[in-house]
Structure formats: structure tokens, C-alpha cells
Coordinates of C-alpha atoms and ligand atoms in Angstrom, one line a residue:
Chain A
M1228 CA 16.5 -21.4 -6.6
I1229 CA 16.1 -17.6 -6.9
E1230 CA 19.1 -15.2 -6.6
L1231 CA 18.9 -12.4 -4.5
N1232 CA 21.7 -10.1 -3.6
V1233 CA 21.9 -9.1 -0.2
N1234 CA 24.6 -6.6 1.8
G1235 CA 26.3 -6.7 -1.7
R1236 CA 26.9 -10.7 -1.7
P1237 CA 24.8 -13.0 -4.2
Q1238 CA 23.0 -15.6 -2.2
A1239 CA 21.1 -19.0 -4.1
V1240 CA 17.7 -19.2 -1.5
D1241 CA 15.9 -22.5 -2.6
A1242 CA 12.5 -21.5 -1.5
D1243 CA 8.7 -21.1 -3.2
P1244 CA 8.7 -17.7 -5.0
A1245 CA 6.2 -16.0 -2.8
T1246 CA 8.0 -15.9 0.0
P1247 CA 8.2 -13.1 1.8
L1248 CA 11.9 -12.2 1.7
L1249 CA 11.2 -11.4 5.8
Y1250 CA 11.2 -15.4 5.9
V1251 CA 14.7 -15.7 4.5
L1252 CA 16.3 -13.7 5.8
R1253 CA 15.7 -15.2 9.1
D1254 CA 15.3 -18.7 8.1
H1255 CA 18.1 -19.4 5.4
L1256 CA 20.1 -16.4 5.5
A1257 CA 20.3 -16.5 9.9
L1258 CA 20.0 -12.6 9.5
N1259 CA 18.0 -11.8 12.4
G1260 CA 18.0 -7.8 12.6
A1261 CA 14.7 -7.8 10.8
K1262 CA 11.9 -9.0 13.0
F1263 CA 8.0 -9.7 12.1
G1264 CA 6.1 -7.6 13.9
C1265 CA 2.7 -7.9 12.0
G1266 CA 3.3 -9.6 8.7
L1267 CA 1.0 -7.4 7.3
G1268 CA 3.3 -4.6 6.6
Q1269 CA 1.5 -2.0 9.3
C1270 CA 3.7 -1.6 12.3
G1271 CA 7.4 -1.3 10.1
A1272 CA 9.6 -3.8 12.2
C1273 CA 11.0 -5.3 9.1
T1274 CA 11.9 -2.6 7.2
V1275 CA 15.2 -2.9 4.8
M1276 CA 16.1 -1.1 1.8
I1277 CA 15.7 -2.3 -1.6
D1278 CA 17.3 -0.7 -4.0
G1279 CA 17.5 2.3 -1.2
K1280 CA 14.8 2.6 -1.1
A1281 CA 13.0 1.6 2.5
A1282 CA 10.8 -1.2 2.2
F1283 CA 8.6 -3.7 4.4
S1284 CA 10.2 -7.4 3.4
C1285 CA 6.9 -9.5 5.4
V1286 CA 4.6 -8.5 2.1
T1287 CA 8.1 -8.5 -0.7
P1288 CA 7.9 -11.9 -2.4
I1289 CA 11.7 -12.8 -3.1
S1290 CA 10.1 -14.1 -6.8
A1291 CA 10.0 -9.4 -7.2
L1292 CA 13.8 -9.3 -6.2
P1293 CA 16.1 -11.1 -8.7
G1294 CA 18.4 -8.0 -9.8
R1295 CA 18.3 -5.6 -7.3
K1296 CA 20.5 -4.4 -4.0
I1297 CA 18.6 -5.7 -0.6
T1298 CA 20.4 -4.6 2.4
T1299 CA 19.9 -5.0 5.5
V1300 CA 20.9 -4.1 9.1
E1301 CA 23.6 -6.2 8.9
G1302 CA 24.5 -4.5 6.2
L1303 CA 25.5 -1.2 8.1
G1304 CA 28.0 -2.3 10.9
T1305 CA 29.0 -4.9 13.4
A1306 CA 28.8 -4.8 17.0
D1307 CA 32.5 -4.6 16.9
N1308 CA 32.5 -1.4 14.2
P1309 CA 29.1 0.2 13.9
G1310 CA 28.2 2.2 11.2
P1311 CA 26.9 6.4 11.6
L1312 CA 23.1 4.5 12.1
Q1313 CA 23.5 2.4 14.2
Q1314 CA 26.6 4.5 16.9
A1315 CA 24.2 7.5 17.3
F1316 CA 20.8 5.1 18.3
I1317 CA 23.8 3.8 20.9
D1318 CA 25.2 7.1 21.6
E1319 CA 21.1 8.5 21.7
Q1320 CA 20.5 5.3 24.1
A1321 CA 17.3 5.1 21.2
A1322 CA 15.9 1.8 22.2
Q1323 CA 13.7 0.6 24.9
C1324 CA 12.4 -3.0 24.4
G1325 CA 14.5 -2.6 20.8
Y1326 CA 12.8 -4.3 18.3
C1327 CA 11.5 -1.3 16.0
I1328 CA 15.3 -1.0 15.9
A1329 CA 16.5 -3.0 12.8
G1330 CA 13.1 -2.1 11.0
M1331 CA 14.0 2.0 12.0
I1332 CA 17.5 2.2 11.9
M1333 CA 16.7 1.1 8.2
R1334 CA 14.4 3.5 7.0
A1335 CA 16.3 6.3 8.5
Q1336 CA 19.1 5.1 6.5
A1337 CA 17.0 5.2 3.1
L1338 CA 16.0 8.4 4.2
L1339 CA 19.6 10.0 5.3
E1340 CA 21.0 8.6 2.0
A1341 CA 18.4 10.5 -0.4
N1342 CA 18.1 13.7 1.8
P1343 CA 22.1 14.7 3.8
S1344 CA 20.2 17.2 6.0
P1345 CA 16.4 16.5 7.0
T1346 CA 14.4 19.2 9.2
D1347 CA 12.8 16.8 12.4
D1348 CA 9.5 17.7 10.1
D1349 CA 11.0 15.7 6.9
I1350 CA 12.2 13.2 9.6
R1351 CA 8.7 12.1 11.5
R1352 CA 7.1 12.1 8.2
H1353 CA 9.3 10.0 6.7
M1354 CA 8.9 8.1 9.5
M1355 CA 5.8 7.8 10.1
P1356 CA 4.8 3.5 8.5
N1357 CA 7.2 2.5 11.5
L1358 CA 6.0 2.0 14.6
C1359 CA 8.0 1.9 18.0
R1360 CA 5.5 0.3 21.0
C1361 CA 8.0 1.9 23.5
G1362 CA 7.3 5.2 23.5
T1363 CA 11.2 5.4 22.0
H1364 CA 10.3 8.5 18.7
M1365 CA 11.9 11.6 20.8
R1366 CA 15.5 10.1 20.6
I1367 CA 15.1 8.1 17.1
V1368 CA 14.7 11.5 15.9
R1369 CA 17.6 12.9 18.1
A1370 CA 19.7 9.9 17.0
V1371 CA 18.7 10.4 12.9
Q1372 CA 19.7 13.5 13.8
R1373 CA 22.5 13.2 16.0
A1374 CA 23.8 10.3 12.1
A1375 CA 23.4 12.8 9.7
R1376 CA 25.6 14.9 11.8
T1377 CA 28.4 12.1 11.8
M1378 CA 27.6 11.0 8.3
K1379 CA 28.2 14.9 6.9
N1380 CA 31.8 14.8 9.3
V1381 CA 32.3 11.9 7.6
K1382 CA 31.8 12.9 4.7
N1383 CA 33.7 16.5 5.2
G1384 CA 37.2 14.7 6.2
A1385 CA 36.2 15.6 9.8
G1386 CA 36.5 11.7 10.8
V1387 CA 34.2 9.8 12.9
N1388 CA 34.7 10.2 16.1
V1389 CA 33.5 14.1 16.3
T1390 CA 31.6 15.3 19.0
T1391 CA 28.8 16.1 17.3
K1392 CA 26.5 18.0 21.1
Chain B
M956 CA -19.4 26.5 -25.1
L957 CA -16.9 26.8 -22.9
G958 CA -17.5 25.0 -19.3
A959 CA -21.3 24.6 -21.0
E960 CA -23.1 21.5 -19.1
K961 CA -23.3 18.2 -21.1
L962 CA -26.6 17.2 -19.4
S963 CA -26.5 13.9 -21.9
D964 CA -23.6 13.3 -19.8
A965 CA -24.0 14.1 -16.4
Y966 CA -22.8 11.7 -13.4
G967 CA -20.4 9.7 -16.1
G968 CA -16.9 10.5 -14.5
G969 CA -14.1 12.1 -15.8
D970 CA -10.7 13.0 -14.7
A971 CA -9.2 13.9 -11.4
E972 CA -5.4 14.7 -11.3
H973 CA -4.6 10.9 -12.7
W974 CA -7.4 9.2 -11.1
L975 CA -10.4 7.7 -12.3
A976 CA -13.9 9.4 -10.8
P977 CA -15.7 7.0 -11.8
A978 CA -19.3 7.2 -13.4
M979 CA -22.6 7.8 -11.1
N980 CA -25.3 6.4 -14.0
E981 CA -25.7 3.9 -15.4
D982 CA -22.7 2.8 -16.4
S983 CA -20.6 2.7 -12.8
P984 CA -19.1 0.4 -12.1
A985 CA -19.7 -0.5 -9.2
P986 CA -20.7 -4.8 -8.8
L987 CA -23.1 -4.2 -6.6
P988 CA -25.6 -1.0 -6.7
W989 CA -25.0 1.9 -4.5
T990 CA -27.4 3.1 -1.6
A991 CA -28.2 6.5 -0.8
D992 CA -27.1 5.1 3.0
E993 CA -23.7 3.7 1.4
I994 CA -23.2 6.9 -0.3
F995 CA -23.5 8.3 3.1
N996 CA -21.3 6.7 3.7
Y997 CA -18.8 6.9 2.2
L998 CA -18.7 10.6 1.6
R999 CA -19.3 10.6 5.7
Y1000 CA -16.7 8.4 6.3
G1001 CA -14.2 7.2 3.2
F1002 CA -15.3 4.2 3.5
D1003 CA -18.2 1.2 2.6
A1004 CA -18.1 -2.4 2.8
R1005 CA -19.2 -3.0 0.0
H1006 CA -17.6 -0.5 -2.6
G1007 CA -14.4 0.4 -1.4
I1008 CA -12.8 3.3 0.5
A1009 CA -12.3 6.5 -0.5
A1010 CA -8.2 7.2 -1.9
G1011 CA -6.9 10.1 -3.5
P1012 CA -9.1 13.4 -4.2
M1013 CA -11.3 11.9 -2.6
V1014 CA -9.7 12.4 0.9
D1015 CA -9.6 16.1 1.1
V1016 CA -13.7 15.9 0.1
V1017 CA -14.1 13.5 3.2
Q1018 CA -11.9 16.0 4.7
N1019 CA -14.2 18.4 4.7
L1020 CA -17.8 16.5 4.5
A1021 CA -16.9 15.8 8.2
K1022 CA -17.2 18.9 8.7
A1023 CA -20.6 19.7 6.7
R1024 CA -23.7 19.0 8.1
E1025 CA -24.9 15.8 8.9
E1026 CA -28.1 15.9 7.0
D1027 CA -26.7 17.7 4.3
V1028 CA -23.9 14.9 3.9
R1029 CA -27.1 12.3 3.9
A1030 CA -29.4 14.9 1.4
I1031 CA -26.8 14.8 -0.8
A1032 CA -26.9 10.9 -0.8
V1033 CA -29.9 10.4 -1.5
Y1034 CA -29.6 12.6 -4.1
I1035 CA -26.8 10.4 -6.2
A1036 CA -28.7 7.2 -4.6
D1037 CA -31.7 8.7 -6.9
R1038 CA -29.5 10.6 -9.8
M1039 CA -27.2 6.6 -10.3
R1040 CA -30.8 5.1 -12.1
R1041 CA -29.8 1.9 -11.6
P1042 CA -31.4 -0.2 -14.4
V1043 CA -33.5 -3.0 -12.2
R1044 CA -32.0 -5.4 -14.1
Q1045 CA -29.1 -4.7 -12.2
A1046 CA -30.8 -5.7 -9.0
K1047 CA -31.2 -9.4 -9.5
S1048 CA -27.5 -9.9 -10.5
N1049 CA -26.6 -9.0 -6.7
D1050 CA -26.4 -12.2 -5.7
E1051 CA -24.5 -12.9 -8.6
A1052 CA -21.9 -10.6 -7.4
N1053 CA -21.6 -11.5 -4.2
A1054 CA -21.5 -15.1 -5.3
F1055 CA -18.5 -14.0 -7.2
A1056 CA -16.9 -12.4 -4.3
Q1057 CA -17.0 -15.0 -2.0
L1058 CA -15.3 -17.3 -4.3
Q1059 CA -12.4 -15.8 -5.5
E1060 CA -12.1 -14.4 -2.2
S1061 CA -11.9 -17.6 0.0
A1062 CA -10.9 -20.0 -2.9
A1063 CA -7.2 -21.3 -4.6
V1064 CA -4.1 -19.4 -3.8
P1065 CA -1.9 -20.9 -5.2
G1066 CA 0.4 -21.6 -2.3
M1067 CA -2.1 -21.6 0.5
G1068 CA -3.0 -25.3 -0.2
R1069 CA -5.5 -25.3 -2.6
D1070 CA -5.7 -25.2 -6.8
A1071 CA -4.2 -21.8 -8.9
I1072 CA -7.1 -20.4 -10.4
P1073 CA -6.8 -20.8 -14.3
A1074 CA -6.3 -17.0 -16.1
R1075 CA -9.6 -16.0 -17.7
S1076 CA -9.1 -16.5 -21.1
G1077 CA -8.1 -13.1 -23.8
G1078 CA -5.5 -12.0 -20.4
V1079 CA -2.8 -11.2 -20.0
A1080 CA -2.4 -12.0 -16.6
S1081 CA 1.0 -14.1 -15.6
D1082 CA 2.4 -16.6 -13.2
S1083 CA 4.4 -13.8 -11.7
G1084 CA 1.6 -11.4 -10.8
A1085 CA 0.3 -14.8 -9.0
A1086 CA 3.4 -15.1 -6.9
V1087 CA 3.3 -10.9 -6.2
F1088 CA -0.4 -11.5 -4.9
E1089 CA 0.8 -14.1 -3.6
G1090 CA 3.7 -12.2 -1.1
A1091 CA 2.1 -9.1 -1.2
C1092 CA -1.4 -9.0 -1.1
A1093 CA -2.8 -12.8 0.0
T1094 CA -1.7 -12.1 4.2
C1095 CA -5.2 -9.8 4.0
H1096 CA -6.6 -9.9 0.6
Y1097 CA -7.9 -13.8 1.4
S1098 CA -10.5 -14.5 3.2
G1099 CA -9.1 -18.4 4.1
S1100 CA -5.6 -16.4 5.7
G1101 CA -8.4 -16.1 8.9
L1102 CA -7.0 -12.6 10.1
Q1103 CA -10.1 -11.0 11.6
S1104 CA -7.9 -7.8 12.4
T1105 CA -7.9 -7.0 8.0
K1106 CA -11.0 -7.0 7.2
P1107 CA -10.6 -5.5 3.7
V1108 CA -13.0 -4.8 0.7
P1109 CA -13.8 -8.3 -1.1
L1110 CA -11.4 -6.7 -4.0
A1111 CA -14.4 -8.4 -6.7
L1112 CA -16.8 -5.7 -5.3
T1113 CA -14.1 -2.7 -4.7
T1114 CA -14.9 0.1 -7.4
S1115 CA -11.0 0.5 -8.7
V1116 CA -11.4 -2.9 -9.6
N1117 CA -14.2 -2.9 -12.0
A1118 CA -13.5 0.3 -13.4
P1119 CA -13.3 0.9 -16.9
D1120 CA -9.1 1.4 -16.4
P1121 CA -6.0 0.4 -14.4
R1122 CA -5.5 4.4 -13.4
N1123 CA -7.1 4.1 -9.7
L1124 CA -6.2 0.6 -9.1
I1125 CA -2.1 0.9 -9.0
H1126 CA -2.5 4.5 -7.6
V1127 CA -3.2 2.4 -4.4
V1128 CA -1.3 -0.4 -4.9
Q1129 CA 2.0 2.3 -5.4
S1130 CA 0.7 4.8 -2.7
G1131 CA -1.2 2.7 -0.2
L1132 CA -3.9 4.1 1.5
W1133 CA -3.1 6.7 4.5
P1134 CA -5.6 8.1 7.2
A1135 CA -4.6 11.1 7.1
S1136 CA -2.0 12.6 10.3
G1137 CA -3.9 12.2 13.6
E1138 CA -6.8 10.2 12.5
R1139 CA -8.1 7.5 12.2
G1140 CA -9.0 5.3 9.1
A1141 CA -9.0 2.7 6.7
M1142 CA -4.5 1.7 6.3
M1143 CA -2.7 0.2 3.2
P1144 CA 1.2 -0.2 3.0
G1145 CA 1.6 1.1 -0.7
F1146 CA 4.4 -0.8 -2.3
A1147 CA 6.7 1.0 -4.6
A1148 CA 9.5 0.8 -2.4
E1149 CA 8.9 -2.7 -2.8
L1150 CA 7.6 -3.5 -6.5
T1151 CA 9.5 -2.4 -9.6
D1152 CA 7.0 -1.4 -12.5
D1153 CA 7.0 -5.2 -14.3
Q1154 CA 6.0 -6.5 -11.3
L1155 CA 3.2 -3.6 -10.2
V1156 CA 1.8 -4.6 -13.8
A1157 CA 1.5 -8.3 -13.7
V1158 CA 0.0 -8.2 -10.0
V1159 CA -2.4 -6.0 -11.2
S1160 CA -3.2 -7.7 -14.3
Y1161 CA -3.5 -10.6 -11.9
V1162 CA -5.7 -8.8 -9.8
R1163 CA -8.0 -7.7 -12.6
E1164 CA -8.8 -11.2 -14.3
R1165 CA -8.8 -12.9 -11.2
F1166 CA -11.6 -10.5 -9.3
S1167 CA -13.4 -8.9 -12.3
R1168 CA -16.4 -10.1 -14.2
Q1169 CA -14.7 -6.7 -16.5
P1170 CA -12.6 -7.4 -19.6
P1171 CA -8.8 -7.4 -18.6
W1172 CA -7.0 -4.0 -19.0
H1173 CA -4.4 -3.9 -21.5
D1174 CA -2.7 -0.7 -20.6
V1175 CA -1.4 -1.9 -17.7
S1176 CA 1.7 -0.9 -17.8
Q1177 CA 1.8 2.8 -20.9
N1178 CA -0.6 4.0 -17.1
V1179 CA 1.8 1.8 -13.8
R1180 CA 4.8 4.1 -16.2
A1181 CA 3.1 7.6 -16.2
I1182 CA 1.6 7.3 -12.7
R1183 CA 5.3 6.0 -11.2
G1184 CA 6.8 8.5 -8.9
T1185 CA 3.7 10.2 -8.3
E1186 CA 3.2 8.4 -4.6
R1187 CA 1.8 11.0 -1.9
R1188 CA 0.9 10.2 1.5
Ligands
LIG25 S1 6.0 -6.8 10.1 FE1 6.3 -6.2 8.3 S2 5.8 -4.2 8.8 FE2 5.2 -5.4 10.4
LIG26 S1 11.9 0.1 21.0 FE1 10.7 -1.0 22.2 S2 9.1 -1.2 20.0 FE2 10.5 0.4 19.4

């Protein structure tokens, strides 16, 4: 048994220590947001956060994770109550097939936690490891900018439903 | 004298921006001696299939040499190859180095259906290093994985795995290899976010002890801690 902390909840997982986190999320914990794209750390579809940093779950063995905090896209909100980044992706319609999007959101979340006011250039540089096969990039950059504004407004007490455009 | 050349130590290697600049004389750590063509590949394209990939401060060198005339780069390669003066006895160990590389790449990743390679005596590698290697590295760095899209240089042949100290390997595992923006080139993800310091130490020690015939490193931990935070993309 390996003890993991996923989205704030402790989870005991019965799997080989070398099993990649992605397989455990999807096959053991039914958290299917993170996707399998390449399994090689080359596309970002599997991105989650580990201790607040964006990480490829397909190349992270669970043996590396006890005592660390894992956050998946499911940890940011629900369909009924989406978090600011999720809402921003909806508002900007920043998805075509959607396969890359959970990974994009998690990498963007790590950026906004470290840098609440990124420039477009910061966003592009930070998002570089994540690929989108559909070419949704411009909308993704807009969604990240929108979420940055919402998060700041929430912090300043302006409420979530501010118009940001 | 300040700034004077120390001829006795010509091409003996040194330090560059916290990386090890490996020796290019008879102390070169490369398991296979460099030929002039291979040095040319490395300098011109940043990649040689029998030695490794340019990283760290060498990335800028390769980018600049890409603008130089091809004959000039070739001339540098021929000159360096000549200066390397690798003793003849090394040449006959080529077969041995290749055989060792093949064995270590294709045999025994625990969990991939074969028995584990016993840790070599005197080493510090642990089971946790093996598990990290299996979960994080083996999909690509394992010739039995059958992935044709990723053909890394066999670890046993790379200079960083065979170098006298672990700095260059730590840099690569931590930061990965990224082609310059808009350029083609070898790519490897870094593991700075995925692995803690202890896990980096474990996997780097495991890779050294599995893929190199050189003595184990005993200063991995200090170097991981010194290099942490210098990630560059
Ligand atoms: S599936 Fe993990 S990076 Fe592609
Ligand atoms: S929306 Fe299809 S891969 Fe990004």
C-alpha cells in the first residue's frame, strides 16, 4: 500500500511502487481528468500539480509521492461549481476536442499560483511543455489571462461574477 | 602567472557555469573514443548517437557554430580529434563498451518482466532508485520498450553517466533537454517538479551504478542540493 494525498484527501493505493501516477489516478481512483497522450513526458495531457508545481503524471512513479500534495483538475472545482480557471476556459470557449485541456488548466494553475499577473509572454513560456493538437493556443492564452483577472478580483473582494472584458 | 596557459593540463577539462566540461585529452570519460566525424556531429548538430547531446553551456556553442561555415566546424573537429590522442589500448575496448551498453539497456528493468540487476558492490544505489528509474525513465531509456519514436543515446555510452562527477547528469535529469524555441532537436522532460531531492539522488546513483563501469559517485547528494533551483529551459 502506498499513501497518496490527492485533492486534499488521503488515498491508500495498492499498486507497484514504479506505477506512474497517471495510471493510478485513472485506473484506481477514477479521476479521469488527466489524459494519456504520449506516456513519455512530451505532450502534457497528463499534467497535474505536485506540491504546487506542474508535473507530468505519466513519468512520475507513485513511489515518489508519499508526503506530497497532488492536485488534479477535479480538485479545482466541479461541473456545477467550476473554479476560476475552469470558468475562464468555458467563457473563452478554449477547447476544441478538449483532450489537452485538463493538462493545460493544471499547468496554468501552477503558473497563476506562483505569478498572479503573468504577461502573455510569461504564459507562452510557461505553457511551452503542453501541446494542443487542435491549435486552441490563442484561446488558451486568453483564458489564462481572464482567470488571472478573476482571481485578483476575488482576492480584492469584488466577487466572482465581475465582467472582465 | 595570471591568465597564462597551463600546457601540461591542455584539454584536461574544467568547470563551466556549474557544469563539468569533460576532459578532451586521454582522460576523456567517453566509453567510446570520439572520431573527428562524431565531434563534428556534436558541434554542428548538438547530437552524436554514440556519445550524447549538447546541453548546458554547450547549447549556445552549438547555436553559434550552426552559423559558422561547415568547413570551419569540420576543421575544429579534426583538430580536437587529433589532440585527444586516445591511447591505442582504448580502441580494442570498443567492443566491450558496446556489449556492456547493450546488456545494460536491454536486460532487466525490474517490473518489466525480468530480474533486477544486482547492485554493484561499493555502491550506494537503492531499491528506491530502481523504482524511480522504472517509473520515470525506462519507458524511453530501455531498449526492450520497443518505442521507435524515442531513440535516446544508450546511457552506458553517454559522457555524463561516465563522467568523474555527477553534475551534468543531475542537470539533465532535473531540467531536461529542450531544443531552442522554434528549433528541432532532442527533447527530454526534466524532473524537477516530479522528484524530490532524495529521489533525484536515488535515481542518479542508480543510473551511474547500472550503466557505468566507472566507480560509484559519493557526492551526488551535495551536488543535487547545489544544483536545485538552477533549472533552465
Ligand atoms: S501523457 Fe504525460 S506528457 Fe504526454
Ligand atoms: S483542444 Fe484538442 S488537443 Fe487541445
